[in-house]
Amino acid sequence: GGIITQTPKFLIGQEGQKLTLKCQQNFNHDTMYWYRQDSGKGLRLIYYSITENDLQKGDLSEGYDASREKKSSFSLTVTSAQKNEMAVFLCASSMGHNTEVFFGKGTRLTVV
Amino acid sequence: SQLAEENPWALSVHEGESVTVNCSYKTSITALQWYRQKSGEGPAQLILIRSNEREKRNGRLRATLDTSSQSSSLSITATRCEDTAVYFCADYGGSGNKLIFGTGTLLSVKP
């Protein structure tokens, strides 16, 4: 089995601040994802990557940047944190199309 | 964009009862996945049912797929308190690796 590790677990930032969330996976999966989950709601796709150095925009990419410098890691940057961005950010990985997607435990972002 | 919607929005049952969550989707699919998310955790896959399958089972779980009505259901028999979670359907919608989730159904199982 493998694991997806997200750091930090909790992140507090100030409005306007640039913040980076990190994700590592040891499944040797090709595809990695970043989702945002607002309280009591579903998951919305921010960015995904099908291989090292690849980036694909999801439905919620505005205000975010992502980086896939290694196969095992995928980072997400909030370019200018806003108070309405308080949410849990979930990283995930899979072998590819129509395969199981494995999730990390999330990073909870609070903007003050 | 929302690929799929689950209904109802929330359900409450007592332990031992059976329950069904439904999902309707808007585009053609190659496979539909069901996930469960417990409080404080990331989602975990329960069942993947392909477009050429009509039913798939995993222990107390049974998923069905009706491509003509673009709908799927997930049934849980003999529910337990630990089944309390949000249940999502998800699919790639024929768009490669972009996995899109529905809004979820909150299931509460009471003793």
mmCIF file of C-alpha atoms in Angstrom:
data_model
loop_
_atom_site.group_PDB
_atom_site.id
_atom_site.type_symbol
_atom_site.label_atom_id
_atom_site.label_comp_id
_atom_site.label_asym_id
_atom_site.label_seq_id
_atom_site.Cartn_x
_atom_site.Cartn_y
_atom_site.Cartn_z
ATOM 1 C CA GLY A 1 0.000 0.000 0.000
ATOM 2 C CA GLY A 2 0.918 3.622 -0.224
ATOM 3 C CA ILE A 3 0.151 6.890 1.422
ATOM 4 C CA ILE A 4 -0.514 10.486 0.510
ATOM 5 C CA THR A 5 0.964 13.032 2.877
ATOM 6 C CA GLN A 6 -0.267 16.593 2.911
ATOM 7 C CA THR A 7 1.540 19.372 4.748
ATOM 8 C CA PRO A 8 0.700 21.328 6.713
ATOM 9 C CA LYS A 9 -2.480 19.886 8.244
ATOM 10 C CA PHE A 10 -3.608 23.342 9.315
ATOM 11 C CA LEU A 11 -2.611 26.599 7.650
ATOM 12 C CA ILE A 12 -3.480 30.075 8.873
ATOM 13 C CA GLY A 13 -2.742 32.958 6.568
ATOM 14 C CA GLN A 14 -3.502 36.616 6.256
ATOM 15 C CA GLU A 15 -5.619 38.152 3.548
ATOM 16 C CA GLY A 16 -3.500 38.857 0.501
ATOM 17 C CA GLN A 17 -0.771 36.458 1.534
ATOM 18 C CA LYS A 18 0.739 33.897 -0.828
ATOM 19 C CA LEU A 19 0.426 30.415 0.660
ATOM 20 C CA THR A 20 1.774 27.037 -0.467
ATOM 21 C CA LEU A 21 0.328 23.613 0.272
ATOM 22 C CA LYS A 22 2.398 20.484 -0.329
ATOM 23 C CA CYS A 23 1.524 16.908 -1.206
ATOM 24 C CA GLN A 24 3.670 13.775 -1.491
ATOM 25 C CA GLN A 25 2.618 10.275 -2.653
ATOM 26 C CA ASN A 26 4.542 7.010 -2.572
ATOM 27 C CA PHE A 27 2.166 5.002 -4.793
ATOM 28 C CA ASN A 28 4.290 5.824 -7.865
ATOM 29 C CA HIS A 29 1.079 7.145 -9.445
ATOM 30 C CA ASP A 30 1.190 9.170 -12.643
ATOM 31 C CA THR A 31 -1.807 11.434 -11.997
ATOM 32 C CA MET A 32 -2.205 13.831 -9.081
ATOM 33 C CA TYR A 33 -5.062 16.179 -8.172
ATOM 34 C CA TRP A 34 -5.884 19.148 -5.974
ATOM 35 C CA TYR A 35 -9.491 19.595 -4.838
ATOM 36 C CA ARG A 36 -11.106 22.225 -2.664
ATOM 37 C CA GLN A 37 -13.926 21.280 -0.288
ATOM 38 C CA ASP A 38 -15.972 24.004 1.377
ATOM 39 C CA SER A 39 -17.721 23.163 4.623
ATOM 40 C CA GLY A 40 -20.544 20.674 4.066
ATOM 41 C CA LYS A 41 -20.080 20.680 0.311
ATOM 42 C CA GLY A 42 -18.682 18.567 -2.487
ATOM 43 C CA LEU A 43 -15.205 18.531 -4.010
ATOM 44 C CA ARG A 44 -14.223 20.982 -6.721
ATOM 45 C CA LEU A 45 -11.209 20.329 -8.917
ATOM 46 C CA ILE A 46 -8.556 23.042 -8.893
ATOM 47 C CA TYR A 47 -5.637 21.523 -10.827
ATOM 48 C CA TYR A 48 -4.475 18.098 -11.906
ATOM 49 C CA SER A 49 -1.337 16.684 -13.473
ATOM 50 C CA ILE A 50 -0.952 13.514 -15.519
ATOM 51 C CA THR A 51 2.816 13.333 -15.325
ATOM 52 C CA GLU A 52 5.870 15.168 -14.033
ATOM 53 C CA ASN A 53 5.906 18.837 -15.187
ATOM 54 C CA ASP A 54 2.369 18.556 -16.611
ATOM 55 C CA LEU A 55 -0.411 20.884 -15.364
ATOM 56 C CA GLN A 56 -4.087 20.894 -16.296
ATOM 57 C CA LYS A 57 -6.650 23.396 -15.034
ATOM 58 C CA GLY A 58 -9.771 22.264 -13.269
ATOM 59 C CA ASP A 59 -12.986 24.220 -12.819
ATOM 60 C CA LEU A 60 -11.628 26.356 -9.963
ATOM 61 C CA SER A 61 -8.076 27.239 -11.044
ATOM 62 C CA GLU A 62 -8.378 31.031 -10.904
ATOM 63 C CA GLY A 63 -6.394 32.385 -7.950
ATOM 64 C CA TYR A 64 -4.230 29.278 -7.701
ATOM 65 C CA ASP A 65 -0.956 28.021 -9.184
ATOM 66 C CA ALA A 66 0.351 24.472 -9.084
ATOM 67 C CA SER A 67 3.690 22.764 -9.597
ATOM 68 C CA ARG A 68 4.590 19.124 -10.366
ATOM 69 C CA GLU A 69 8.392 19.115 -10.306
ATOM 70 C CA LYS A 70 8.657 15.451 -9.364
ATOM 71 C CA LYS A 71 6.403 12.468 -10.003
ATOM 72 C CA SER A 72 5.886 12.030 -6.280
ATOM 73 C CA SER A 73 5.010 15.599 -5.352
ATOM 74 C CA PHE A 74 2.405 18.157 -6.311
ATOM 75 C CA SER A 75 2.187 21.577 -4.673
ATOM 76 C CA LEU A 76 -0.591 24.155 -4.734
ATOM 77 C CA THR A 77 -0.120 27.891 -4.221
ATOM 78 C CA VAL A 78 -2.875 30.283 -3.239
ATOM 79 C CA THR A 79 -1.623 33.406 -4.975
ATOM 80 C CA SER A 80 -3.474 35.927 -2.767
ATOM 81 C CA ALA A 81 -5.499 34.442 0.070
ATOM 82 C CA GLN A 82 -9.057 35.695 0.489
ATOM 83 C CA LYS A 83 -11.402 35.193 3.427
ATOM 84 C CA ASN A 84 -13.895 33.292 1.285
ATOM 85 C CA GLU A 85 -11.187 30.736 0.590
ATOM 86 C CA MET A 86 -11.416 29.078 3.971
ATOM 87 C CA ALA A 87 -11.811 25.423 3.110
ATOM 88 C CA VAL A 88 -10.157 22.011 3.203
ATOM 89 C CA PHE A 89 -7.782 21.321 0.330
ATOM 90 C CA LEU A 90 -7.480 17.671 -0.642
ATOM 91 C CA CYS A 91 -4.655 16.137 -2.637
ATOM 92 C CA ALA A 92 -5.175 12.860 -4.470
ATOM 93 C CA SER A 93 -3.413 10.503 -6.876
ATOM 94 C CA SER A 94 -4.244 7.668 -9.255
ATOM 95 C CA MET A 95 -2.710 5.466 -11.940
ATOM 96 C CA GLY A 96 -4.880 7.213 -14.536
ATOM 97 C CA HIS A 97 -8.237 7.099 -16.253
ATOM 98 C CA ASN A 98 -10.902 4.917 -14.643
ATOM 99 C CA THR A 99 -8.722 3.804 -11.767
ATOM 100 C CA GLU A 100 -9.177 4.299 -8.046
ATOM 101 C CA VAL A 101 -8.226 7.716 -6.737
ATOM 102 C CA PHE A 102 -6.539 7.834 -3.320
ATOM 103 C CA PHE A 103 -6.840 10.913 -1.119
ATOM 104 C CA GLY A 104 -4.771 12.537 1.571
ATOM 105 C CA LYS A 105 -6.319 13.772 4.828
ATOM 106 C CA GLY A 106 -6.382 17.388 3.707
ATOM 107 C CA THR A 107 -5.024 20.796 4.661
ATOM 108 C CA ARG A 108 -7.491 23.088 6.411
ATOM 109 C CA LEU A 109 -6.943 26.701 5.401
ATOM 110 C CA THR A 110 -8.082 29.613 7.550
ATOM 111 C CA VAL A 111 -7.649 33.181 6.334
ATOM 112 C CA VAL A 112 -7.675 35.956 8.915
ATOM 113 C CA SER B 1 -19.111 22.199 -13.928
ATOM 114 C CA GLN B 2 -21.119 19.581 -12.062
ATOM 115 C CA LEU B 3 -20.950 16.161 -13.567
ATOM 116 C CA ALA B 4 -23.380 14.422 -11.282
ATOM 117 C CA GLU B 5 -25.850 14.953 -8.504
ATOM 118 C CA GLU B 6 -26.699 12.655 -5.669
ATOM 119 C CA ASN B 7 -30.053 12.537 -4.003
ATOM 120 C CA PRO B 8 -31.369 12.848 -1.448
ATOM 121 C CA TRP B 9 -29.194 15.540 0.098
ATOM 122 C CA ALA B 10 -29.367 13.819 3.485
ATOM 123 C CA LEU B 11 -30.646 10.545 4.938
ATOM 124 C CA SER B 12 -31.065 9.181 8.426
ATOM 125 C CA VAL B 13 -31.629 5.505 9.256
ATOM 126 C CA HIS B 14 -31.305 3.205 12.246
ATOM 127 C CA GLU B 15 -28.676 0.497 12.498
ATOM 128 C CA GLY B 16 -29.655 -2.644 10.647
ATOM 129 C CA GLU B 17 -31.848 -0.869 8.101
ATOM 130 C CA SER B 18 -31.053 -0.721 4.400
ATOM 131 C CA VAL B 19 -30.556 2.531 2.524
ATOM 132 C CA THR B 20 -30.117 3.654 -1.073
ATOM 133 C CA VAL B 21 -28.382 6.740 -2.440
ATOM 134 C CA ASN B 22 -29.017 7.805 -6.011
ATOM 135 C CA CYS B 23 -26.851 9.613 -8.536
ATOM 136 C CA SER B 24 -27.838 11.206 -11.819
ATOM 137 C CA TYR B 25 -25.201 12.291 -14.294
ATOM 138 C CA LYS B 26 -25.268 14.573 -17.292
ATOM 139 C CA THR B 27 -22.686 13.319 -19.789
ATOM 140 C CA SER B 28 -21.748 9.935 -21.224
ATOM 141 C CA ILE B 29 -19.450 7.936 -18.989
ATOM 142 C CA THR B 30 -17.019 5.043 -19.252
ATOM 143 C CA ALA B 31 -17.267 4.218 -15.562
ATOM 144 C CA LEU B 32 -18.845 5.637 -12.421
ATOM 145 C CA GLN B 33 -17.232 5.564 -9.008
ATOM 146 C CA TRP B 34 -18.759 5.720 -5.549
ATOM 147 C CA TYR B 35 -16.760 7.249 -2.681
ATOM 148 C CA ARG B 36 -17.363 7.596 1.038
ATOM 149 C CA GLN B 37 -15.963 10.424 3.154
ATOM 150 C CA LYS B 38 -15.984 10.148 6.924
ATOM 151 C CA SER B 39 -15.632 13.223 9.081
ATOM 152 C CA GLY B 40 -12.084 14.593 9.086
ATOM 153 C CA GLU B 41 -10.854 12.245 6.374
ATOM 154 C CA GLY B 42 -10.388 12.289 2.616
ATOM 155 C CA PRO B 43 -12.810 10.308 0.417
ATOM 156 C CA ALA B 44 -12.204 6.580 -0.097
ATOM 157 C CA GLN B 45 -13.410 4.599 -3.094
ATOM 158 C CA LEU B 46 -16.130 2.021 -2.467
ATOM 159 C CA ILE B 47 -17.044 0.719 -5.917
ATOM 160 C CA LEU B 48 -16.122 1.406 -9.548
ATOM 161 C CA ILE B 49 -18.810 0.277 -12.015
ATOM 162 C CA ARG B 50 -18.047 0.385 -15.749
ATOM 163 C CA SER B 51 -20.499 1.432 -18.441
ATOM 164 C CA ASN B 52 -20.920 -2.175 -19.657
ATOM 165 C CA GLU B 53 -21.828 -3.379 -16.153
ATOM 166 C CA ARG B 54 -25.315 -3.157 -14.654
ATOM 167 C CA GLU B 55 -24.520 -4.154 -11.083
ATOM 168 C CA LYS B 56 -21.464 -4.505 -8.848
ATOM 169 C CA ARG B 57 -21.181 -5.676 -5.267
ATOM 170 C CA ASN B 58 -18.656 -5.121 -2.500
ATOM 171 C CA GLY B 59 -19.700 -6.807 0.757
ATOM 172 C CA ARG B 60 -22.797 -4.992 2.067
ATOM 173 C CA LEU B 61 -22.623 -2.496 -0.807
ATOM 174 C CA ARG B 62 -24.358 -2.849 -4.157
ATOM 175 C CA ALA B 63 -24.067 -0.377 -7.011
ATOM 176 C CA THR B 64 -26.254 -0.321 -10.093
ATOM 177 C CA LEU B 65 -25.830 1.578 -13.333
ATOM 178 C CA ASP B 66 -28.511 2.493 -15.878
ATOM 179 C CA THR B 67 -26.891 4.223 -18.848
ATOM 180 C CA SER B 68 -30.236 4.796 -20.582
ATOM 181 C CA SER B 69 -31.494 6.991 -17.735
ATOM 182 C CA GLN B 70 -27.976 8.209 -16.840
ATOM 183 C CA SER B 71 -28.360 7.161 -13.244
ATOM 184 C CA SER B 72 -26.673 5.005 -10.643
ATOM 185 C CA SER B 73 -27.573 3.856 -7.147
ATOM 186 C CA LEU B 74 -25.587 2.694 -4.159
ATOM 187 C CA SER B 75 -27.381 0.465 -1.651
ATOM 188 C CA ILE B 76 -26.094 -0.442 1.786
ATOM 189 C CA THR B 77 -27.668 -3.347 3.640
ATOM 190 C CA ALA B 78 -27.520 -3.955 7.391
ATOM 191 C CA THR B 79 -26.228 -0.465 8.061
ATOM 192 C CA ARG B 80 -23.881 0.193 10.985
ATOM 193 C CA CYS B 81 -23.106 3.394 12.877
ATOM 194 C CA GLU B 82 -19.689 3.460 11.201
ATOM 195 C CA ASP B 83 -21.415 3.838 7.796
ATOM 196 C CA THR B 84 -22.198 7.421 8.834
ATOM 197 C CA ALA B 85 -20.479 9.538 6.178
ATOM 198 C CA VAL B 86 -20.984 11.576 3.035
ATOM 199 C CA TYR B 87 -21.387 9.454 -0.102
ATOM 200 C CA PHE B 88 -20.308 10.797 -3.489
ATOM 201 C CA CYS B 89 -20.560 9.575 -7.023
ATOM 202 C CA ALA B 90 -17.772 10.628 -9.389
ATOM 203 C CA ASP B 91 -16.696 10.169 -12.969
ATOM 204 C CA TYR B 92 -14.290 11.363 -15.615
ATOM 205 C CA GLY B 93 -17.124 12.169 -18.012
ATOM 206 C CA GLY B 94 -15.129 10.920 -20.965
ATOM 207 C CA SER B 95 -12.630 13.770 -20.467
ATOM 208 C CA GLY B 96 -9.474 11.817 -19.729
ATOM 209 C CA ASN B 97 -8.125 12.186 -16.225
ATOM 210 C CA LYS B 98 -10.355 14.985 -14.902
ATOM 211 C CA LEU B 99 -12.331 13.265 -12.111
ATOM 212 C CA ILE B 100 -15.429 15.251 -11.152
ATOM 213 C CA PHE B 101 -17.494 14.645 -7.998
ATOM 214 C CA GLY B 102 -21.156 15.098 -7.259
ATOM 215 C CA THR B 103 -22.383 17.202 -4.339
ATOM 216 C CA GLY B 104 -22.781 14.227 -1.995
ATOM 217 C CA THR B 105 -25.421 12.630 0.243
ATOM 218 C CA LEU B 106 -24.977 12.836 4.016
ATOM 219 C CA LEU B 107 -25.962 9.522 5.612
ATOM 220 C CA SER B 108 -26.493 9.293 9.364
ATOM 221 C CA VAL B 109 -26.875 5.845 10.911
ATOM 222 C CA LYS B 110 -28.248 5.938 14.440
ATOM 223 C CA PRO B 111 -28.058 3.207 17.088
#
